[in-house]
Amino acid sequence: MEVLFCTSEAFPLVKTGGLGDVCGSLPRALHELGNDVRLILPAYPEVMERAGKLTAVTSLTLTGASEPVEILLGQLPGSEVGLYLVNSPEHFRRPGNPYLQKDGSDWPDNAERFALFARAIVALALGQADTGWKPELVHCNDWQTGLVPALLSEHEARPATLFSIHNLSYQGLFPAATFTALELPDTLWSIDGLEFNNMLCFLKGGIANADWVTTVSPSYAEEICTSEFGYGLEGLLQYRSANLTGILNGMDKQTWNPGSDPHIERGYDVHSLQHKVVNKFALQREQGLPVGSQPLLLGHIGRLVEQKGVDLILDSLDALFQHPIQMVILGSGDHELEQRLMDAADRYPEQLAVHIGYDEQLAHRIEAGADCLLIPSRYEPCGLNQMYSMAYGTIPIAHRTGGLADSIVDLDKQSERDYTATGFIFDEDSPQAILKTCLRALTHFQTRRIDWWKLVITGMKKDFSWSKSAAQYLELYQRVCNNTQTQASIAADSEHKTMPSQAVSV
Ligand code: ADP
Ligand code: GLC
C-alpha cells in the first residue's frame, strides 16, 4: 500500500515524547511489511540537520504562506522510509521545542503553522505536490494534523483517511476568529466539523472527519468515550465508536535493547542478568546517591505535567523515604513542579536525585539502572516507558489506566503461579496508593529474591515489538480503503445517474 504518514515529530529527527517514538518506528515496521509508507514532517532546523540528503520535489503556493513552500524528499535516517519535509522558514525555522517558546508558552502562531502544514499534506495527498506519487491512505496523528481529514473531506476524489489520537487532552483549540483568519472553507464551521464550544478545534477535525479513528491502546479507546477521560469530546467519540479502534503501541527494539544499548554502563540480557546491578551502581554514583544493592532504586522519566502524576510522587516522598528506597527522577515541563522536585532533592540528598531537562541518554541509563520504574499517570493513552522498563528488567509500578493497564500484569496469587506477572499495579491515583504499592514492591525485593527475578525475566521476555501492532494497522488500512472506495463508487454512481453528461473520476 501507499501510505502518507503525517506527524509533527518522529525519532530520531525530532521528539518531545512518545508521539516521536511511535512515528519514528511504526512507519518502519509498516515498510518492513512491504508497504510504501512515506512520512511528512515540518522542516524544523534540527530535522534539516539530521535528515541527510534531501532533494527538492516542488514548490507550492499555499494559503497562509507569504513565500512559495518547498517540499523536500529524503529518507528517515536508518531506514528506507520516504520522508517529505515541508520547508516554510517563516513557520518552522525556529530553534528548540516544536510547539513551545523558550518560556514554555505556546508559539503564538501555532494555528497558522499547523494549518500550513495541513495544506501541504493535502496537496501531496491529492497528488498535486509529487507527480510521481499519490497515497491510497493518509494516516494523521494528533491535533497538529487534525485539519487534514477535514480539508480532504471537501474533495470527492481523495485518499482514505485515518486519524490516530495519542492524547485527547491536547486539542489544538483556538478562538473562533482564527477559523476566519485561516481562510478555512465555511462548510467546516459546524458542530460536525471544526467547531467545538464556539472554538476552533484541530483535534475535532480529525475525529469527526477521518474515515477511521484509532487510539493507542484498547483501554484508552473505551476510556475516551466516558466523561471522565473524554475532555468534552466523549459524545462525538461515542458517535464514532463503530469506527474507533484501540491498537496498543509497540516499541523500537533496536533503540531500546539492554544487550546492545551504547548509553548504558554494562550490557545484559536474560542470560546475564548479574550485570544489571553494574548499571544500578553506575546510576547511583552518577546521580550522587550512596552506592549499594540494598535500597530499592526507583526511576521516573517523563514530561512534568499533571497527566503524569509527579505531584502524587512528591506527596508520597516523606513516607516513602522512611524506608530503604532511593529515587532518580528525569523530567522537564511545569516550572512549579520542577521547583518542588529540586526542593525535595535538597531535603533528601541521600535518597533523591532530580535531573531537570531532556536527556535521551540518561533515560536509557535510568531504564537499565533502576530496580523499578514508577509510573503513576492519572491517565495514559499508551505509555512507552513501561515497555522499555520491562525490556530492561526494570519492574513497572503503575496506575491501572489506559495502555498501562493493557501492557502490565499485576502480581497476584494467580499471575505469580502462572508466571504471567510483570509488575505492580494500583487502582487509585493517590499518594497513599503509590506508597502502599512501592512498599509491596520493596517487601518482594527484600524477602523474595527468586520470585523477584521471575518477574524481571517474564517482563524481559514480553514481546512488545511493532510487528504485531503494525499488522493490525495494515489490516485496518485495507478495510478503510475498501470502504472508502465503495462509498466513492456509490457517490459516483448516483452522480452519474443525476448528471449523465459529466465525466466522473473517482
Ligand atoms: P508521553 O508521550 O505522554 O510523554 P510516553 O511514555 O509514551 O509518554 O513516551 C515518553 C517518551 O519520552 C519516552 O521515550 C521517554 O523516555 C521520553 N522522555 C520523556 N521525558 C524525557 C526526558 N526528560 N528526557 C529524556 N526522555 C524523556
Ligand atoms: C502520547 C501519550 C502516551 C503515548 C504516546 C504515543 O503522548 O501521552 O501515552 O504512549 O502518545 O502514542
Coordinates of C-alpha atoms and ligand atoms in Angstrom, one line a residue:
M1 CA 0.0 0.0 0.0
E2 CA 1.0 3.6 -0.5
V3 CA 0.6 5.5 2.8
L4 CA 1.3 9.1 3.7
F5 CA 2.1 9.2 7.4
C6 CA 1.7 12.7 8.8
T7 CA 3.2 13.8 12.1
S8 CA 4.7 16.8 13.8
E9 CA 7.6 14.7 15.3
A10 CA 9.4 11.4 14.6
F11 CA 12.5 10.0 16.3
P12 CA 15.5 10.4 15.6
L13 CA 14.7 13.6 13.8
V14 CA 12.6 15.4 16.4
K15 CA 11.0 14.1 19.6
T16 CA 9.3 15.6 22.6
G17 CA 7.6 12.4 23.9
G18 CA 6.0 9.1 22.9
L19 CA 4.5 10.6 19.7
G20 CA 8.0 11.0 18.3
D21 CA 8.9 7.4 19.3
V22 CA 5.8 5.9 17.7
C23 CA 6.0 8.0 14.5
G24 CA 9.7 7.0 14.1
S25 CA 9.1 3.3 14.4
L26 CA 5.6 2.4 13.2
P27 CA 6.3 3.6 9.6
R28 CA 9.5 1.5 9.6
A29 CA 7.5 -1.6 10.7
L30 CA 4.9 -0.9 8.0
H31 CA 7.7 -0.6 5.5
E32 CA 9.1 -3.9 6.6
L33 CA 5.7 -5.5 5.9
G34 CA 6.2 -4.4 2.2
N35 CA 4.4 -1.1 2.1
D36 CA 5.4 2.2 0.6
V37 CA 5.0 4.4 3.6
R38 CA 6.2 8.0 3.5
L39 CA 6.5 10.3 6.4
I40 CA 5.7 14.0 6.2
L41 CA 7.1 16.4 8.8
P42 CA 7.7 20.2 9.2
A43 CA 11.2 21.1 8.3
Y44 CA 12.3 22.3 11.7
P45 CA 16.1 23.2 11.9
E46 CA 17.0 20.0 13.8
V47 CA 15.2 17.9 11.3
M48 CA 17.0 19.6 8.4
E49 CA 20.3 18.9 10.2
R50 CA 19.6 15.3 10.9
A51 CA 17.8 14.3 7.7
G52 CA 20.8 13.7 5.5
K53 CA 20.4 14.1 1.7
L54 CA 17.3 15.9 0.6
T55 CA 16.1 16.8 -2.9
A56 CA 13.5 19.4 -3.8
V57 CA 10.3 17.9 -5.2
T58 CA 8.3 21.0 -5.9
S59 CA 7.4 24.4 -4.6
L60 CA 3.8 25.1 -3.6
T61 CA 1.8 28.3 -3.4
L62 CA -0.3 27.8 -0.3
T63 CA -2.8 29.9 1.6
G64 CA -1.1 31.2 4.7
A65 CA 2.4 31.4 3.3
S66 CA 3.9 34.6 2.0
E67 CA 6.6 32.7 0.0
P68 CA 6.4 29.5 -2.0
V69 CA 6.7 26.4 0.2
E70 CA 9.3 23.9 -0.8
I71 CA 8.6 20.2 -0.5
L72 CA 11.8 18.2 0.1
L73 CA 12.2 14.5 -0.2
G74 CA 14.7 12.2 1.6
Q75 CA 14.7 9.2 3.9
L76 CA 14.0 8.7 7.6
P77 CA 17.6 8.1 8.9
G78 CA 18.5 4.4 9.3
S79 CA 15.6 3.2 7.2
E80 CA 14.2 3.1 3.7
V81 CA 11.1 5.0 4.7
G82 CA 10.5 8.0 2.4
L83 CA 10.5 11.4 4.1
Y84 CA 8.8 14.6 2.9
L85 CA 9.7 17.9 4.6
V86 CA 7.5 21.0 4.4
N87 CA 10.0 23.8 4.2
S88 CA 8.4 27.1 5.2
P89 CA 11.1 29.0 7.1
E90 CA 8.6 31.6 8.4
H91 CA 6.6 28.8 10.1
F92 CA 9.2 26.2 11.0
R93 CA 12.7 27.6 11.1
R94 CA 12.8 28.2 14.9
P95 CA 15.1 26.7 17.4
G96 CA 14.0 24.5 20.3
N97 CA 10.7 22.8 21.0
P98 CA 8.4 22.5 18.0
Y99 CA 5.4 23.8 19.9
L100 CA 6.7 26.0 22.7
Q101 CA 8.8 29.1 23.1
K102 CA 11.7 29.3 25.5
D103 CA 9.5 30.4 28.4
G104 CA 7.3 27.3 28.0
S105 CA 4.3 29.1 26.4
D106 CA 2.9 28.1 23.0
W107 CA 4.2 29.7 19.8
P108 CA 1.6 32.4 19.3
D109 CA 1.1 31.3 15.6
N110 CA 0.7 27.6 16.2
A111 CA -2.7 27.6 14.4
E112 CA -1.1 29.2 11.3
R113 CA 1.9 26.9 11.4
F114 CA -0.1 23.6 11.6
A115 CA -2.8 24.9 9.2
L116 CA 0.0 25.5 6.7
F117 CA 1.4 22.0 7.4
A118 CA -2.1 20.5 6.8
R119 CA -2.4 22.4 3.5
A120 CA 0.9 21.0 2.3
I121 CA -0.2 17.5 3.3
V122 CA -3.5 17.9 1.4
A123 CA -1.6 18.9 -1.8
L124 CA 0.6 15.8 -1.5
A125 CA -2.4 13.6 -0.7
L126 CA -4.2 14.8 -3.8
G127 CA -1.1 14.1 -6.0
Q128 CA -0.5 17.8 -6.6
A129 CA 2.9 18.0 -5.0
D130 CA 4.8 15.0 -6.1
T131 CA 3.6 14.0 -9.5
G132 CA 5.3 10.6 -9.2
W133 CA 3.4 9.6 -6.1
K134 CA -0.1 9.5 -4.7
P135 CA -1.1 7.8 -1.4
E136 CA -4.1 5.4 -1.1
L137 CA -4.4 6.4 2.6
V138 CA -3.4 9.3 4.7
H139 CA -2.6 8.5 8.4
C140 CA -2.7 11.5 10.6
N141 CA -1.5 11.8 14.2
D142 CA -2.7 14.2 16.9
W143 CA -4.1 17.7 16.7
Q144 CA -1.3 19.1 14.6
T145 CA -2.6 17.1 11.7
G146 CA -6.3 17.3 12.6
L147 CA -7.2 19.7 9.8
V148 CA -6.1 17.2 7.1
P149 CA -9.1 14.8 7.3
A150 CA -11.4 17.9 7.5
L151 CA -9.8 19.6 4.4
L152 CA -9.7 16.3 2.5
S153 CA -13.4 15.7 3.2
E154 CA -14.1 18.6 0.9
H155 CA -12.7 16.6 -2.1
E156 CA -14.5 13.7 -3.7
A157 CA -11.5 12.0 -5.3
R158 CA -9.3 11.7 -2.3
P159 CA -7.4 9.0 -0.5
A160 CA -8.8 7.3 2.6
T161 CA -8.1 8.9 5.9
L162 CA -7.2 7.5 9.4
F163 CA -6.7 9.7 12.4
S164 CA -4.8 8.5 15.5
I165 CA -5.4 10.1 18.9
H166 CA -2.2 9.8 21.0
N167 CA -3.5 12.2 23.7
L168 CA -7.0 13.6 23.8
S169 CA -6.2 16.4 26.1
Y170 CA -4.0 18.3 23.6
Q171 CA -6.8 19.6 21.3
G172 CA -5.3 22.5 19.3
L173 CA -8.0 24.9 20.5
F174 CA -8.1 28.4 19.1
P175 CA -10.6 31.3 19.2
A176 CA -13.4 31.3 16.6
A177 CA -11.8 34.3 14.8
T178 CA -8.8 32.1 13.9
F179 CA -11.1 30.0 11.8
T180 CA -11.8 33.0 9.6
A181 CA -8.2 34.2 9.7
L182 CA -7.0 30.8 8.4
E183 CA -9.4 31.1 5.5
L184 CA -10.8 27.6 6.0
P185 CA -13.8 26.6 4.0
D186 CA -17.0 27.9 5.6
T187 CA -18.6 24.5 5.3
L188 CA -16.2 23.3 8.0
W189 CA -17.5 25.7 10.7
S190 CA -20.2 23.4 12.1
I191 CA -20.8 21.1 15.0
D192 CA -19.8 18.1 12.7
G193 CA -16.7 19.9 11.6
L194 CA -14.2 22.0 13.4
E195 CA -16.4 24.0 15.8
F196 CA -16.2 22.9 19.5
N197 CA -17.9 25.1 22.1
N198 CA -17.5 28.1 19.7
M199 CA -13.8 27.5 19.4
L200 CA -11.8 26.1 16.5
C201 CA -10.6 22.6 17.4
F202 CA -8.0 21.0 15.2
L203 CA -8.3 17.6 17.0
K204 CA -12.1 17.5 16.3
G205 CA -11.3 18.0 12.6
G206 CA -9.6 14.6 12.7
I207 CA -12.0 12.8 14.9
A208 CA -15.2 14.0 13.1
N209 CA -13.9 13.7 9.5
A210 CA -11.5 10.8 9.2
D211 CA -12.8 7.6 7.7
W212 CA -11.5 5.8 10.8
V213 CA -10.2 6.8 14.2
T214 CA -7.7 4.9 16.3
T215 CA -6.1 5.4 19.6
V216 CA -3.0 3.9 21.1
S217 CA -4.5 1.2 23.4
P218 CA -7.8 -0.7 23.7
S219 CA -8.4 0.5 27.2
Y220 CA -7.9 4.2 26.3
A221 CA -10.3 3.7 23.3
E222 CA -13.0 2.8 25.9
E223 CA -12.0 5.4 28.4
I224 CA -12.2 8.4 26.0
C225 CA -15.9 7.6 25.4
T226 CA -16.6 8.5 29.0
S227 CA -17.0 12.0 30.6
E228 CA -14.0 11.3 32.9
F229 CA -11.5 11.0 30.1
G230 CA -13.3 12.4 27.1
Y231 CA -12.5 16.1 27.6
G232 CA -15.9 17.1 26.3
L233 CA -15.4 15.0 23.1
E234 CA -16.9 11.8 24.6
G235 CA -20.2 12.4 22.7
L236 CA -18.5 12.6 19.4
L237 CA -16.3 9.6 20.2
Q238 CA -19.3 7.6 21.2
Y239 CA -21.0 8.6 17.9
R240 CA -17.9 7.4 16.1
S241 CA -17.4 4.2 18.2
A242 CA -18.2 1.9 15.3
N243 CA -15.2 3.3 13.5
L244 CA -12.9 3.7 16.6
T245 CA -10.2 1.1 17.3
G246 CA -7.6 0.9 20.1
I247 CA -4.2 -0.6 18.9
L248 CA -1.5 -0.9 21.5
N249 CA 1.7 0.8 20.5
G250 CA 4.8 -1.3 20.1
M251 CA 8.4 -0.4 20.9
D252 CA 11.5 0.0 18.9
K253 CA 13.6 -3.0 20.0
Q254 CA 16.8 -1.7 18.3
T255 CA 16.9 1.6 20.2
W256 CA 15.7 0.0 23.5
N257 CA 17.7 -3.1 23.9
P258 CA 19.8 -3.7 27.0
G259 CA 22.0 -6.1 25.1
S260 CA 23.3 -3.5 22.6
D261 CA 22.5 -0.2 24.3
P262 CA 25.5 2.2 23.8
H263 CA 24.3 4.5 26.5
I264 CA 24.5 2.1 29.5
E265 CA 27.4 1.1 31.6
R266 CA 27.2 -2.7 31.0
G267 CA 25.1 -4.6 28.5
Y268 CA 23.0 -7.6 29.6
D269 CA 20.2 -9.9 28.6
V270 CA 18.1 -12.6 30.4
H271 CA 21.1 -14.8 30.5
S272 CA 23.5 -12.3 32.0
L273 CA 21.2 -10.5 34.5
Q274 CA 24.0 -10.4 37.0
H275 CA 25.3 -7.4 35.0
K276 CA 22.2 -5.3 35.6
V277 CA 23.4 -4.3 39.0
V278 CA 26.5 -2.8 37.5
N279 CA 24.2 -0.3 35.9
K280 CA 22.5 0.3 39.2
F281 CA 25.8 1.2 40.9
A282 CA 26.8 3.4 37.9
L283 CA 23.5 5.3 38.1
Q284 CA 23.8 5.8 41.9
R285 CA 27.3 7.0 41.5
E286 CA 26.5 9.4 38.6
Q287 CA 23.5 10.8 40.5
G288 CA 25.4 11.3 43.8
L289 CA 23.4 8.7 45.7
P290 CA 25.0 6.2 48.2
V291 CA 26.1 3.1 46.1
G292 CA 24.8 -0.3 47.1
S293 CA 22.4 -3.1 46.1
Q294 CA 20.3 -2.9 49.2
P295 CA 18.0 0.1 48.7
L296 CA 15.2 -0.3 46.1
L297 CA 16.1 2.2 43.4
L298 CA 13.0 3.7 41.7
G299 CA 13.2 5.6 38.5
H300 CA 10.8 8.1 36.9
I301 CA 11.1 9.6 33.5
G302 CA 8.6 11.9 31.9
R303 CA 7.1 15.2 30.9
L304 CA 6.3 17.2 34.1
V305 CA 2.6 17.7 33.5
E306 CA -0.5 16.9 35.5
Q307 CA -1.2 13.8 33.4
K308 CA 2.0 12.0 34.7
G309 CA 1.1 12.4 38.4
V310 CA 4.5 13.7 39.5
D311 CA 2.7 15.7 42.2
L312 CA 1.4 12.5 43.6
I313 CA 5.0 11.2 43.8
L314 CA 6.1 14.4 45.6
D315 CA 3.3 14.0 48.1
S316 CA 4.3 10.4 48.9
L317 CA 8.1 11.2 49.4
D318 CA 8.1 11.9 53.2
A319 CA 6.5 8.5 53.9
L320 CA 8.4 6.6 51.2
F321 CA 11.8 7.8 52.4
Q322 CA 11.3 6.3 55.8
H323 CA 12.2 3.1 54.0
P324 CA 15.4 1.9 52.2
I325 CA 14.2 3.5 49.0
Q326 CA 16.1 5.7 46.5
M327 CA 14.7 7.6 43.5
V328 CA 16.1 9.2 40.4
I329 CA 13.7 11.5 38.5
L330 CA 14.3 12.8 35.0
G331 CA 11.8 15.3 33.6
S332 CA 11.0 18.8 32.4
G333 CA 7.9 20.9 32.0
D334 CA 5.8 22.7 34.5
H335 CA 8.2 25.1 36.3
E336 CA 6.4 24.8 39.7
L337 CA 6.8 21.0 39.6
E338 CA 10.4 21.4 38.6
Q339 CA 11.0 23.7 41.6
R340 CA 9.2 21.3 44.0
L341 CA 11.3 18.4 42.8
M342 CA 14.5 20.3 43.2
D343 CA 13.5 21.4 46.8
A344 CA 12.7 17.7 47.6
A345 CA 16.1 16.6 46.3
D346 CA 17.7 19.2 48.6
R347 CA 15.7 17.7 51.6
Y348 CA 16.7 14.1 50.7
P349 CA 20.2 14.3 49.2
E350 CA 20.9 10.6 50.2
Q351 CA 17.7 9.3 48.6
L352 CA 16.5 11.5 45.8
A353 CA 18.3 12.7 42.7
V354 CA 16.5 15.0 40.3
H355 CA 17.6 15.9 36.8
I356 CA 15.6 18.7 35.2
G357 CA 15.9 18.7 31.4
Y358 CA 15.5 16.4 28.4
D359 CA 18.2 13.8 28.2
E360 CA 17.7 10.8 26.0
Q361 CA 20.9 9.0 27.2
L362 CA 20.1 9.4 30.9
A363 CA 16.7 8.0 30.1
H364 CA 18.4 4.8 28.9
R365 CA 20.7 4.7 32.0
I366 CA 17.7 5.0 34.3
E367 CA 15.8 2.2 32.5
A368 CA 18.9 0.0 32.9
G369 CA 20.0 1.0 36.4
A370 CA 16.7 1.3 38.3
D371 CA 15.1 -1.7 40.0
C372 CA 11.6 -0.3 39.3
L373 CA 10.1 2.4 37.2
L374 CA 7.3 4.4 38.9
I375 CA 4.5 5.5 36.6
P376 CA 1.6 7.0 38.5
S377 CA 0.0 8.7 35.4
R378 CA -3.6 9.9 36.1
Y379 CA -4.4 8.7 32.6
E380 CA -2.0 7.2 30.0
P381 CA -3.2 6.6 26.4
C382 CA -0.5 4.0 26.0
G383 CA 2.8 4.9 27.6
L384 CA 6.1 3.6 26.3
N385 CA 8.3 3.8 29.4
Q386 CA 6.7 0.7 31.0
M387 CA 7.5 -1.3 27.8
Y388 CA 11.1 0.0 27.8
S389 CA 11.4 -0.8 31.5
M390 CA 10.2 -4.4 31.1
A391 CA 12.6 -4.9 28.3
Y392 CA 15.4 -3.7 30.7
G393 CA 14.2 -6.0 33.5
T394 CA 13.1 -2.9 35.5
I395 CA 9.8 -3.6 37.1
P396 CA 7.0 -1.1 36.5
I397 CA 4.9 0.2 39.4
A398 CA 2.0 1.8 37.7
H399 CA -1.6 3.1 37.9
R400 CA -4.1 0.9 36.3
T401 CA -5.2 3.1 33.4
G402 CA -5.1 3.1 29.6
G403 CA -2.1 1.4 28.0
L404 CA -0.5 0.8 31.4
A405 CA -3.4 -1.5 32.2
D406 CA -3.1 -3.2 28.8
S407 CA 0.6 -3.9 29.0
I408 CA 1.4 -4.7 32.6
V409 CA 0.2 -7.8 34.5
D410 CA -0.1 -7.1 38.2
L411 CA 1.5 -9.5 40.6
D412 CA -1.2 -11.5 42.4
K413 CA -1.5 -15.1 43.5
Q414 CA -2.8 -16.3 40.1
S415 CA -0.3 -14.4 38.0
E416 CA 2.5 -15.4 40.2
R417 CA 1.5 -19.0 39.9
D418 CA 1.2 -19.0 36.1
Y419 CA 4.3 -16.9 35.6
T420 CA 2.5 -14.0 33.8
A421 CA 3.1 -11.2 36.4
T422 CA 5.3 -8.3 35.1
G423 CA 4.7 -5.5 37.6
F424 CA 2.9 -3.9 40.5
I425 CA -0.4 -2.0 39.7
F426 CA -2.5 0.2 41.9
D427 CA -6.1 1.3 41.3
E428 CA -6.3 4.7 42.8
D429 CA -4.2 7.7 41.7
S430 CA -3.2 8.9 45.2
P431 CA 0.0 9.3 47.2
Q432 CA -1.3 6.6 49.6
A433 CA -1.7 4.1 46.8
I434 CA 1.8 4.9 45.5
L435 CA 3.2 4.4 49.0
K436 CA 1.4 1.1 49.6
T437 CA 2.4 -0.3 46.2
C438 CA 6.1 0.7 46.5
L439 CA 6.2 -0.9 49.9
R440 CA 4.6 -4.1 48.3
A441 CA 7.5 -4.0 45.8
L442 CA 10.1 -3.3 48.5
T443 CA 9.0 -6.4 50.5
H444 CA 9.1 -8.5 47.5
F445 CA 12.5 -7.2 46.6
Q446 CA 13.9 -7.7 50.1
T447 CA 12.5 -11.0 51.0
R448 CA 11.6 -13.0 47.8
R449 CA 14.6 -12.6 45.6
I450 CA 13.9 -15.7 43.4
D451 CA 10.4 -14.5 42.8
W452 CA 11.7 -11.0 42.0
W453 CA 13.9 -12.5 39.2
K454 CA 10.9 -14.4 37.9
L455 CA 9.1 -11.0 37.5
V456 CA 12.1 -9.5 35.8
I457 CA 12.5 -12.3 33.4
T458 CA 8.8 -12.5 32.5
G459 CA 8.9 -8.8 31.6
M460 CA 12.1 -9.1 29.6
K461 CA 10.6 -11.9 27.5
K462 CA 7.4 -10.0 26.7
D463 CA 7.0 -9.2 23.0
F464 CA 6.1 -5.6 22.5
S465 CA 7.7 -5.4 19.1
W466 CA 5.9 -3.3 16.4
S467 CA 5.3 -6.2 14.0
K468 CA 2.0 -7.3 15.8
S469 CA 0.6 -3.7 16.0
A470 CA 1.8 -2.8 12.5
A471 CA -0.1 -5.8 11.1
Q472 CA -3.2 -4.5 12.9
Y473 CA -2.8 -1.1 11.3
L474 CA -2.3 -2.6 7.9
E475 CA -5.5 -4.7 8.2
L476 CA -7.4 -1.5 9.2
Y477 CA -5.8 0.5 6.3
Q478 CA -7.0 -2.1 3.9
R479 CA -10.5 -2.2 5.4
V480 CA -10.8 1.6 5.4
C481 CA -9.6 1.9 1.7
N482 CA -12.1 -0.7 0.6
N483 CA -14.9 1.1 2.5
T484 CA -13.9 4.5 1.1
Q485 CA -13.7 3.1 -2.5
T486 CA -17.2 1.5 -2.1
Q487 CA -18.6 4.8 -0.8
A488 CA -16.8 6.8 -3.6
S489 CA -18.2 4.5 -6.2
I490 CA -21.8 4.7 -4.8
A491 CA -21.4 8.5 -4.8
A492 CA -20.0 8.4 -8.3
D493 CA -22.8 6.1 -9.4
S494 CA -25.6 8.4 -8.1
E495 CA -23.8 11.4 -9.5
H496 CA -23.6 9.6 -12.8
K497 CA -27.3 9.0 -12.7
T498 CA -28.2 12.6 -12.0
M499 CA -25.6 14.2 -14.2
P500 CA -25.2 11.8 -17.1
S501 CA -23.3 14.3 -19.3
Q502 CA -20.4 14.8 -16.7
A503 CA -17.3 12.6 -16.6
V504 CA -16.8 11.2 -13.2
S505 CA -13.4 10.5 -11.8
V506 CA -13.1 8.6 -8.5
Ligands
ADP1 P1 4.3 10.8 26.6 O1 4.3 10.6 25.1 O2 3.0 11.1 27.2 O3 5.3 11.8 27.0 P2 5.3 8.0 26.7 O4 5.6 7.1 27.8 O5 4.5 7.5 25.6 O6 4.7 9.4 27.3 O7 6.7 8.5 26.0 C1 7.6 9.3 26.6 C2 8.9 9.2 25.8 O8 9.6 10.4 26.0 C3 9.8 8.1 26.2 O9 10.7 7.7 25.2 C4 10.6 8.7 27.4 O10 11.9 8.1 27.6 C5 10.8 10.1 26.7 N1 11.1 11.2 27.7 C6 10.1 11.9 28.4 N2 10.7 12.8 29.1 C7 12.0 12.7 28.9 C8 13.2 13.4 29.4 N3 13.0 14.5 30.3 N4 14.4 13.1 29.0 C9 14.5 12.1 28.1 N5 13.5 11.3 27.6 C10 12.3 11.7 28.0
GLC2 C1 1.0 10.4 24.0 C2 0.6 9.7 25.2 C3 1.3 8.4 25.5 C4 1.6 7.6 24.3 C5 2.2 8.4 23.2 C6 2.5 7.7 22.0 O1 2.0 11.3 24.2 O2 0.6 10.5 26.4 O3 0.6 7.6 26.5 O4 2.4 6.5 24.6 O5 1.4 9.5 22.9 O6 1.3 7.1 21.4

